[in-house]
Short mmCIF file of C-alpha atoms in Angstrom, two decimals:
data_model
loop_
_atom_site.label_atom_id
_atom_site.label_comp_id
_atom_site.label_asym_id
_atom_site.label_seq_id
_atom_site.Cartn_x
_atom_site.Cartn_y
_atom_site.Cartn_z
CA MET A 926 63.68 144.11 77.18
CA THR A 927 64.18 145.48 73.67
CA SER A 928 65.34 143.20 70.87
CA PRO A 929 68.60 143.97 69.05
CA ALA A 930 66.64 144.72 65.88
CA THR A 931 64.42 147.28 67.58
CA ALA A 932 65.89 150.54 68.76
CA PRO A 933 64.10 152.12 71.73
CA THR A 934 61.92 155.10 70.92
CA GLY A 935 62.16 158.60 72.32
CA VAL A 936 64.57 157.93 75.18
CA PRO A 937 65.17 161.30 76.85
CA GLU A 938 68.62 162.76 77.23
CA PRO A 939 69.52 162.03 80.86
CA LEU A 940 69.90 165.04 83.11
CA PRO A 941 73.20 165.03 85.06
CA LEU A 942 72.54 163.62 88.49
CA ASP A 943 73.77 166.74 90.24
CA GLU A 944 71.13 168.75 88.32
CA VAL A 945 68.22 166.56 89.39
CA ASP A 946 65.92 168.37 91.80
CA LEU A 947 62.47 166.90 92.31
CA THR A 948 61.52 169.82 94.56
CA ASP A 949 62.02 172.43 91.82
CA LEU A 950 58.43 172.97 90.71
CA ASP A 951 59.42 174.96 87.65
CA LYS A 952 61.15 171.89 86.21
CA PHE A 953 57.71 170.26 86.08
CA ARG A 954 56.33 172.99 83.85
CA ASP A 955 58.46 171.59 81.05
CA ALA A 956 57.19 168.58 79.11
CA ALA A 957 60.59 166.85 78.93
CA THR A 958 62.56 167.68 82.09
CA PRO A 959 60.69 165.44 84.57
CA TRP A 960 61.23 162.41 82.32
CA ARG A 961 64.93 163.29 82.01
CA MET A 962 65.22 163.41 85.81
CA PHE A 963 63.37 160.13 86.30
CA HIS A 964 65.48 158.41 83.64
CA THR A 965 68.68 159.52 85.35
CA LEU A 966 67.48 158.37 88.76
CA ARG A 967 66.30 154.94 87.63
CA HIS A 968 69.64 154.25 85.98
CA GLN A 969 72.06 155.96 88.38
CA ASP A 970 70.41 156.22 91.81
CA PRO A 971 66.99 154.52 91.92
CA VAL A 972 66.53 155.15 95.65
CA HIS A 973 67.82 158.70 95.79
CA TRP A 974 68.10 161.06 98.73
CA GLN A 975 66.48 164.34 97.70
CA PRO A 976 67.28 167.31 99.97
CA GLU A 977 64.56 169.85 100.66
CA ALA A 978 64.55 173.46 101.79
CA ALA A 979 64.01 174.02 105.53
CA PRO A 980 61.87 173.37 107.47
CA GLN A 981 61.44 170.13 105.47
CA HIS A 982 64.08 167.43 105.94
CA GLY A 983 64.37 165.70 102.58
CA PHE A 984 63.05 162.40 101.26
CA TRP A 985 63.97 159.17 99.52
CA ALA A 986 62.86 159.25 95.87
CA VAL A 987 61.87 155.72 94.77
CA THR A 988 61.85 155.55 90.97
CA ARG A 989 61.93 151.89 89.88
CA HIS A 990 58.68 150.01 89.29
CA GLU A 991 59.72 147.07 91.49
CA ASP A 992 60.56 149.27 94.47
CA ILE A 993 57.43 151.41 94.06
CA VAL A 994 55.23 148.32 94.19
CA ARG A 995 57.12 147.01 97.23
CA VAL A 996 56.65 150.24 99.17
CA GLY A 997 52.98 150.53 98.25
CA ARG A 998 52.18 146.96 99.30
CA ASP A 999 53.81 147.19 102.75
CA PRO A 1000 51.89 149.67 104.93
CA GLU A 1001 53.38 148.15 108.09
CA THR A 1002 56.85 149.31 107.04
CA PHE A 1003 55.84 152.31 104.92
CA THR A 1004 52.87 154.02 106.54
CA SER A 1005 50.45 156.58 105.16
CA THR A 1006 49.51 157.89 108.61
CA MET A 1007 52.26 160.53 108.63
CA PHE A 1008 50.72 161.93 105.43
CA VAL A 1009 51.00 161.18 101.73
CA ASN A 1010 52.19 164.54 100.42
CA LEU A 1011 55.69 165.92 100.80
CA GLU A 1012 54.74 168.39 103.50
CA GLU A 1013 55.83 167.35 106.99
CA VAL A 1014 52.99 167.78 109.46
CA ASP A 1015 52.77 167.72 113.24
CA GLU A 1016 50.36 165.69 115.37
CA ASP A 1017 47.76 168.47 115.52
CA GLN A 1018 47.73 168.78 111.73
CA ILE A 1019 47.42 165.02 111.37
CA ALA A 1020 44.46 165.00 113.75
CA ARG A 1021 42.68 167.71 111.74
CA ARG A 1022 43.60 166.85 108.17
CA ALA A 1023 43.69 163.04 107.98
CA SER A 1024 41.48 161.60 105.24
CA LEU A 1025 41.05 158.12 103.82
CA LEU A 1026 44.45 158.56 102.17
CA GLU A 1027 46.18 159.08 105.52
CA LEU A 1028 44.84 155.99 107.25
CA ASP A 1029 46.10 152.41 107.39
CA GLY A 1030 44.77 149.19 108.82
CA LEU A 1031 41.24 148.47 110.00
CA ARG A 1032 40.02 152.08 110.05
CA HIS A 1033 41.22 152.61 106.50
CA GLN A 1034 39.45 149.43 105.38
CA ALA A 1035 36.24 150.43 107.17
CA LEU A 1036 36.08 153.90 105.59
CA ARG A 1037 37.03 152.55 102.18
CA ARG A 1038 34.26 149.95 102.31
CA LEU A 1039 31.65 152.64 102.97
CA LEU A 1040 31.74 153.56 99.29
CA GLN A 1041 33.53 150.57 97.74
CA ARG A 1042 30.32 149.08 96.37
CA GLU A 1043 29.43 152.37 94.66
CA PHE A 1044 32.65 152.16 92.66
CA GLY A 1045 32.38 148.45 91.91
CA ALA A 1046 31.56 146.80 88.61
CA GLY A 1047 27.92 146.11 89.50
CA VAL A 1048 27.13 149.79 90.03
CA ILE A 1049 29.45 151.29 87.41
CA THR A 1050 27.81 149.11 84.74
CA THR A 1051 24.47 150.75 85.49
CA TYR A 1052 25.99 154.13 84.61
CA THR A 1053 26.99 153.11 81.09
CA ASP A 1054 24.00 154.64 79.29
CA PHE A 1055 24.27 157.81 81.34
CA LEU A 1056 28.00 158.09 80.63
CA ARG A 1057 27.53 157.54 76.91
CA GLY A 1058 24.76 160.12 76.71
CA LEU A 1059 26.78 162.64 78.72
CA THR A 1060 29.84 162.02 76.55
CA ALA A 1061 27.87 162.57 73.36
CA LYS A 1062 26.43 165.83 74.70
CA THR A 1063 29.86 167.08 75.81
CA LEU A 1064 31.51 166.23 72.51
CA ASP A 1065 28.75 167.55 70.26
CA THR A 1066 28.85 170.89 72.06
CA ALA A 1067 32.64 171.14 71.85
CA LEU A 1068 33.10 169.88 68.29
CA ALA A 1069 30.50 172.28 66.93
CA LYS A 1070 32.91 175.11 67.83
CA GLY A 1071 35.69 173.77 65.62
CA ARG A 1072 38.43 175.54 67.58
CA PHE A 1073 38.34 175.18 71.34
CA ASP A 1074 40.28 174.33 74.49
CA PHE A 1075 39.96 170.57 74.84
CA VAL A 1076 40.69 170.76 78.59
CA HIS A 1077 37.92 173.24 79.32
CA GLU A 1078 35.31 171.90 76.91
CA VAL A 1079 35.91 168.15 77.25
CA SER A 1080 38.48 166.88 79.78
CA ALA A 1081 37.26 168.97 82.71
CA ASP A 1082 33.60 169.16 81.71
CA PHE A 1083 32.93 165.44 81.35
CA PRO A 1084 34.30 163.99 84.66
CA ILE A 1085 32.81 166.78 86.74
CA HIS A 1086 29.32 166.02 85.43
CA VAL A 1087 29.87 162.38 86.36
CA LEU A 1088 30.88 163.46 89.85
CA ALA A 1089 27.81 165.70 90.10
CA ARG A 1090 25.65 162.68 89.32
CA LEU A 1091 27.39 160.56 91.97
CA LEU A 1092 27.02 163.31 94.57
CA ASP A 1093 23.51 164.19 93.34
CA VAL A 1094 24.21 167.91 93.06
CA PRO A 1095 22.83 170.36 90.47
CA GLU A 1096 24.59 170.65 87.11
CA ASP A 1097 24.79 174.38 87.75
CA ASP A 1098 27.32 173.63 90.50
CA THR A 1099 29.79 171.82 88.26
CA GLN A 1100 31.90 174.85 87.39
CA GLN A 1101 32.27 175.61 91.09
CA LEU A 1102 33.46 172.04 91.70
CA ILE A 1103 36.06 172.45 88.93
CA ASP A 1104 37.21 175.74 90.43
CA TRP A 1105 37.64 174.21 93.87
CA GLY A 1106 39.68 171.35 92.44
CA ASN A 1107 41.94 173.75 90.54
CA ARG A 1108 42.55 175.91 93.59
CA ILE A 1109 43.22 172.99 95.93
CA ILE A 1110 45.34 170.70 93.74
CA GLY A 1111 46.96 173.67 91.99
CA ASN A 1112 48.11 175.10 95.31
CA THR A 1113 51.65 175.61 93.98
CA ASP A 1114 50.59 177.27 90.73
CA PRO A 1115 50.04 181.06 90.80
CA ASP A 1116 47.39 180.73 88.06
CA TYR A 1117 45.22 178.63 90.37
CA ALA A 1118 46.13 179.13 94.02
CA ASP A 1119 44.47 181.66 96.31
CA VAL A 1120 47.51 181.34 98.55
CA LEU A 1121 50.66 179.65 97.28
CA PHE A 1122 51.57 176.60 99.35
CA ASP A 1123 55.12 177.78 100.08
CA SER A 1124 54.21 181.38 100.95
CA ALA A 1125 54.28 182.86 104.44
CA GLU A 1126 50.54 183.47 104.19
CA SER A 1127 49.92 179.73 103.87
CA GLU A 1128 50.73 179.35 107.58
CA ASN A 1129 47.27 180.81 108.23
CA TYR A 1130 45.82 177.72 106.54
CA ARG A 1131 48.24 175.05 107.81
CA ASP A 1132 45.43 172.93 109.27
CA LEU A 1133 43.51 172.75 105.98
CA PRO A 1134 44.05 170.16 103.23
CA PHE A 1135 46.76 171.38 100.84
CA ARG A 1136 46.85 174.58 102.96
CA SER A 1137 44.15 175.87 100.63
CA PRO A 1138 41.44 178.29 101.80
CA ALA A 1139 39.23 176.76 99.10
CA SER A 1140 38.95 173.76 101.43
CA LEU A 1141 36.73 175.82 103.74
CA GLU A 1142 34.30 176.42 100.86
CA VAL A 1143 34.23 172.71 100.03
CA PHE A 1144 33.58 171.87 103.69
CA ALA A 1145 30.67 174.32 103.86
CA TYR A 1146 29.16 172.96 100.66
CA GLY A 1147 29.47 169.37 101.82
CA ARG A 1148 27.96 170.11 105.22
CA LYS A 1149 24.93 171.71 103.59
CA LEU A 1150 24.40 168.55 101.53
CA ALA A 1151 24.87 166.38 104.63
CA ARG A 1152 22.21 168.28 106.62
CA ARG A 1153 19.69 167.78 103.83
CA ARG A 1154 20.38 164.06 103.39
CA ARG A 1155 20.90 162.85 106.92
CA GLY A 1156 18.13 160.42 107.84
CA GLY A 1157 16.97 160.06 104.23
CA ASP A 1158 16.96 157.05 101.95
CA GLY A 1159 19.18 158.43 99.17
CA THR A 1160 21.76 156.25 97.45
CA ASP A 1161 24.18 159.02 96.41
CA LEU A 1162 27.67 159.17 97.90
CA VAL A 1163 26.81 161.90 100.41
CA SER A 1164 23.77 160.00 101.69
CA ARG A 1165 25.84 156.89 102.20
CA LEU A 1166 28.50 158.78 104.13
CA VAL A 1167 26.02 160.41 106.51
CA ASN A 1168 23.59 157.51 106.96
CA GLU A 1169 25.80 154.43 107.16
CA THR A 1170 28.14 153.37 109.92
CA PRO A 1171 31.57 151.99 108.97
CA ARG A 1172 32.15 148.30 109.65
CA ASP A 1173 34.40 149.07 112.59
CA GLY A 1174 31.38 150.57 114.36
CA VAL A 1175 32.89 154.05 114.66
CA PRO A 1176 30.62 156.66 113.03
CA LEU A 1177 32.12 159.40 110.88
CA SER A 1178 32.73 162.58 112.82
CA GLU A 1179 31.99 165.90 111.14
CA GLN A 1180 35.72 166.22 110.48
CA ASP A 1181 35.82 162.72 108.97
CA PHE A 1182 32.96 163.68 106.66
CA ASP A 1183 34.60 166.99 105.69
CA ASN A 1184 37.84 165.31 104.67
CA TYR A 1185 36.14 162.40 102.89
CA PHE A 1186 33.87 164.75 100.94
CA LEU A 1187 36.78 166.98 99.93
CA LEU A 1188 38.71 163.91 98.73
CA LEU A 1189 35.75 162.92 96.53
CA VAL A 1190 35.50 166.40 95.04
CA VAL A 1191 39.21 166.58 94.23
CA ALA A 1192 40.01 162.98 93.28
CA GLY A 1193 36.74 162.52 91.43
CA ASN A 1194 37.66 165.13 88.87
CA GLU A 1195 41.31 166.08 88.71
CA THR A 1196 43.04 162.81 87.85
CA THR A 1197 40.58 161.65 85.18
CA ARG A 1198 40.61 165.10 83.65
CA HIS A 1199 44.38 165.14 83.27
CA ALA A 1200 44.52 161.55 82.02
CA ILE A 1201 42.04 162.38 79.25
CA SER A 1202 43.99 165.51 78.33
CA HIS A 1203 47.32 163.67 78.12
CA ALA A 1204 45.73 160.87 76.11
CA MET A 1205 44.30 163.33 73.59
CA LEU A 1206 47.64 165.13 73.30
CA ALA A 1207 49.43 161.82 72.74
CA LEU A 1208 46.99 160.84 69.98
CA ILE A 1209 47.48 164.21 68.28
CA GLN A 1210 51.25 163.82 68.45
CA ASN A 1211 51.05 160.19 67.28
CA PRO A 1212 48.47 160.22 64.48
CA ASP A 1213 49.36 156.66 63.49
CA GLN A 1214 48.06 155.51 66.88
CA LEU A 1215 44.86 157.51 66.44
CA GLU A 1216 44.38 155.88 63.06
CA LEU A 1217 44.79 152.41 64.59
CA LEU A 1218 41.94 153.14 67.00
CA ARG A 1219 39.83 154.63 64.24
CA ARG A 1220 40.22 151.49 62.13
CA ASP A 1221 39.75 149.07 65.01
CA PRO A 1222 37.69 150.43 67.95
CA SER A 1223 38.06 147.08 69.73
CA LEU A 1224 41.57 148.25 70.65
CA ILE A 1225 40.22 151.09 72.81
CA PRO A 1226 39.82 149.21 76.13
CA GLY A 1227 43.46 148.13 75.94
CA ALA A 1228 44.47 151.58 74.78
CA VAL A 1229 42.97 153.03 77.96
CA GLU A 1230 45.65 151.20 79.95
CA GLU A 1231 48.29 152.82 77.73
CA PHE A 1232 46.61 156.21 78.24
CA LEU A 1233 46.89 155.69 81.99
CA ARG A 1234 50.52 154.57 81.84
CA TRP A 1235 51.48 157.39 79.52
CA SER A 1236 49.65 160.16 81.34
CA SER A 1237 50.62 159.29 84.95
CA PRO A 1238 48.28 162.03 86.21
CA VAL A 1239 49.71 161.84 89.75
CA HIS A 1240 53.49 162.08 89.86
CA HIS A 1241 53.95 160.68 93.36
CA PHE A 1242 52.61 159.67 96.73
CA ARG A 1243 54.60 159.58 99.94
CA ARG A 1244 54.96 157.08 102.76
CA THR A 1245 56.98 157.23 106.00
CA ALA A 1246 59.25 154.45 107.24
CA THR A 1247 58.10 152.90 110.51
CA ARG A 1248 61.43 151.12 111.07
CA ASP A 1249 64.95 150.99 109.69
CA VAL A 1250 64.86 149.13 106.37
CA GLU A 1251 66.98 148.42 103.28
CA LEU A 1252 65.53 149.45 99.91
CA GLY A 1253 67.39 149.51 96.63
CA GLY A 1254 70.70 149.17 98.42
CA LYS A 1255 70.04 152.18 100.66
CA HIS A 1256 69.57 152.24 104.41
CA ILE A 1257 66.32 154.02 105.23
CA ARG A 1258 65.84 155.09 108.81
CA GLU A 1259 62.66 155.08 110.84
CA GLY A 1260 60.83 158.35 110.28
CA ASP A 1261 62.32 159.03 106.82
CA LYS A 1262 59.95 160.10 104.06
CA VAL A 1263 59.79 157.59 101.21
CA VAL A 1264 58.22 158.87 97.98
CA MET A 1265 56.91 156.60 95.22
CA TRP A 1266 57.33 158.34 91.86
CA TYR A 1267 54.61 156.59 89.86
CA ALA A 1268 55.42 158.54 86.72
CA SER A 1269 58.95 157.14 86.74
CA GLY A 1270 57.74 153.61 87.41
CA ASN A 1271 55.51 153.88 84.35
CA ARG A 1272 58.60 154.36 82.15
CA ASP A 1273 60.72 151.61 83.71
CA GLU A 1274 62.58 149.71 80.99
CA ALA A 1275 62.73 146.62 83.20
CA VAL A 1276 58.95 146.31 82.99
CA PHE A 1277 57.79 148.02 79.80
CA LEU A 1278 59.10 147.19 76.35
CA ASP A 1279 60.16 150.45 74.64
CA PRO A 1280 58.58 152.54 77.45
CA TYR A 1281 58.96 155.91 75.71
CA ARG A 1282 56.85 154.73 72.81
CA PHE A 1283 53.13 155.54 73.00
CA ASP A 1284 51.61 152.27 71.83
CA VAL A 1285 47.85 151.70 71.91
CA THR A 1286 48.40 148.02 71.05
CA ARG A 1287 50.66 147.40 74.05
CA ARG A 1288 49.76 144.03 75.52
CA SER A 1289 51.72 143.93 78.78
CA ASN A 1290 50.87 147.05 80.75
CA SER A 1291 51.53 146.67 84.45
CA HIS A 1292 51.36 150.41 85.16
CA VAL A 1293 51.29 151.81 88.69
CA THR A 1294 49.02 154.77 87.95
CA PHE A 1295 46.37 153.62 90.43
CA GLY A 1296 48.78 152.29 93.06
CA LYS A 1297 49.16 148.73 91.83
CA GLY A 1298 48.58 146.11 94.53
CA SER A 1299 48.43 148.65 97.34
CA PRO A 1300 45.74 148.76 100.05
CA HIS A 1301 45.36 152.37 98.87
CA MET A 1302 44.76 151.44 95.24
CA CYS A 1303 42.51 154.13 93.76
CA LEU A 1304 38.92 153.48 94.83
CA GLY A 1305 37.57 154.98 91.61
CA ASN A 1306 39.87 153.18 89.19
CA LEU A 1307 37.07 151.27 87.42
CA LEU A 1308 35.00 154.43 87.03
CA ALA A 1309 38.00 156.28 85.57
CA ARG A 1310 38.70 153.46 83.13
CA THR A 1311 35.05 153.36 82.08
CA GLU A 1312 34.88 157.12 81.60
CA MET A 1313 38.00 157.09 79.45
CA ARG A 1314 36.88 154.12 77.37
CA ILE A 1315 33.51 155.65 76.59
CA MET A 1316 35.05 159.07 75.94
CA PHE A 1317 37.34 157.77 73.20
CA GLU A 1318 34.78 155.34 71.80
CA GLU A 1319 32.52 158.34 71.23
CA LEU A 1320 35.20 160.87 70.27
CA ILE A 1321 37.23 159.07 67.64
CA PRO A 1322 34.37 158.43 65.15
CA ARG A 1323 33.34 162.09 65.48
CA ILE A 1324 36.61 163.57 64.21
CA ALA A 1325 38.25 163.34 60.81
CA ASP A 1326 41.23 165.37 61.95
CA ILE A 1327 42.44 167.18 65.06
CA ARG A 1328 45.51 169.36 65.52
CA LEU A 1329 47.07 171.66 68.08
CA THR A 1330 46.66 175.41 67.58
CA GLY A 1331 48.82 176.72 70.42
CA GLU A 1332 51.04 176.01 73.40
CA VAL A 1333 50.20 173.35 75.98
CA PRO A 1334 51.00 174.78 79.43
CA ARG A 1335 51.52 172.44 82.39
CA VAL A 1336 50.47 172.88 86.00
CA ARG A 1337 53.34 174.09 88.18
CA SER A 1338 53.35 171.06 90.45
CA ASN A 1339 55.46 168.02 91.25
CA PHE A 1340 52.35 166.27 92.58
CA VAL A 1341 49.78 166.44 89.79
CA ASN A 1342 50.89 165.93 86.19
CA GLY A 1343 48.38 168.37 84.81
CA ILE A 1344 47.68 170.13 81.53
CA LYS A 1345 46.07 173.55 81.89
CA CYS A 1346 45.07 174.15 78.31
CA LEU A 1347 44.95 172.07 75.11
CA PRO A 1348 43.97 174.36 72.20
CA VAL A 1349 42.79 172.32 69.22
CA GLU A 1350 41.07 172.59 65.87
CA VAL A 1351 38.94 169.72 64.63
CA VAL A 1352 37.51 168.62 61.32
CA VAL A 1353 34.40 166.48 61.57
CA PRO A 1354 33.79 163.72 59.01
CA PRO A 1355 31.07 163.81 56.35
CA ARG A 1356 27.62 163.11 57.74
CA ARG A 1357 24.30 162.28 56.21
CA ARG A 1358 21.29 164.52 56.19
CA SER A 1359 18.04 163.96 54.38
CA GLY A 1360 19.40 165.89 51.42
CA GLY A 1361 22.57 163.81 51.11
CA LEU A 1362 26.16 164.11 52.24
CA VAL A 1363 27.38 167.22 54.01
CA GLY A 1364 31.06 167.74 54.70
CA PRO A 1365 33.77 167.60 55.49
CA LEU A 1366 32.59 170.29 57.90
CA ARG A 1367 34.91 172.51 59.88
CA GLY A 1368 33.11 173.80 62.94
CA ARG A 1369 32.97 177.55 63.28
#
């Protein structure tokens, strides 16, 4: 895909194949190692058998864009109903823990359509003024400090307030929503987890999503909202879940509601938060790209697609083979776990020109961040894109300079590609007051 006159940018040093271990969570704490592993697999073993520690049985790691799209688009052969995370679950766990993510076919379509309109263009457009006002408030508060943690003050703060609006919950509850998301998604990180996923104690919570005791708190919170809104005429997401019947005619059980509500709380915050954080880090590390957006804001909508490709906030999702099948020259047996590594697909040289170059002017950007072409394509993808577009449209004119002031720790997880902390210092541009120009100002 690259021309002879253009050398590829930033290609990672491949990790020897016998050193690749996608189950080693500590490898994902490093900024470079995951990309080294993915590069090796795409070029040497694109459908790779990855052993796992007992009692798990291993999985097929699918790392090429073409194969990822094929798996995602074929739920009859690669089902979600045996769960979408790496953990192997029994029938009782499936019965208790299944959410929208772990359904296929008509029931999946029916539950998805319950809220599909609320995440469609017609509704999202009506939020534009609210999103822009919220963004301005978030940024003005953060930038006034001069030195701050971009994750805490911006990336996490902004999406959670959007979610609070969609759920119609008090702003005072937003920090609790963030905390729940951290504890649930960060279930393999000792800085976040109440009980580490792979600990003996986690067996006490085996029937809960992500084996996280925080799930019980989310369930209780959601049920309280449901009791208040059942029978009402609200248009928020909770009201729609409790007052509308899915198209298949099967009402949501209390368990269905619990799992749907928890999915909204987690997915509605975590992925957008990490995508914004990675995008900001990439702009800091590539100031020429930041300057392009500063000079020509019309590039920002296209740049959002590059932010999403580059950030890959979710490393993978799993499927399970329903029959024996050939994929990438390998024989996959019925019952085998098949894992789509979206992050790897988003660096596939067969699809992306110079894939290790962060390029806000990239024209062809067929990333798989949202599950391209899959029946499970992210329900909130338009909202996430809109949030990110407005965030950077508002942010870039507000800063004359931004730089890192410390380390950028990653979440210990091979599921979420998360940044815990992004310490920055900003310089704001000159601004007019009645007495004339003031600046450049460094917030204090």
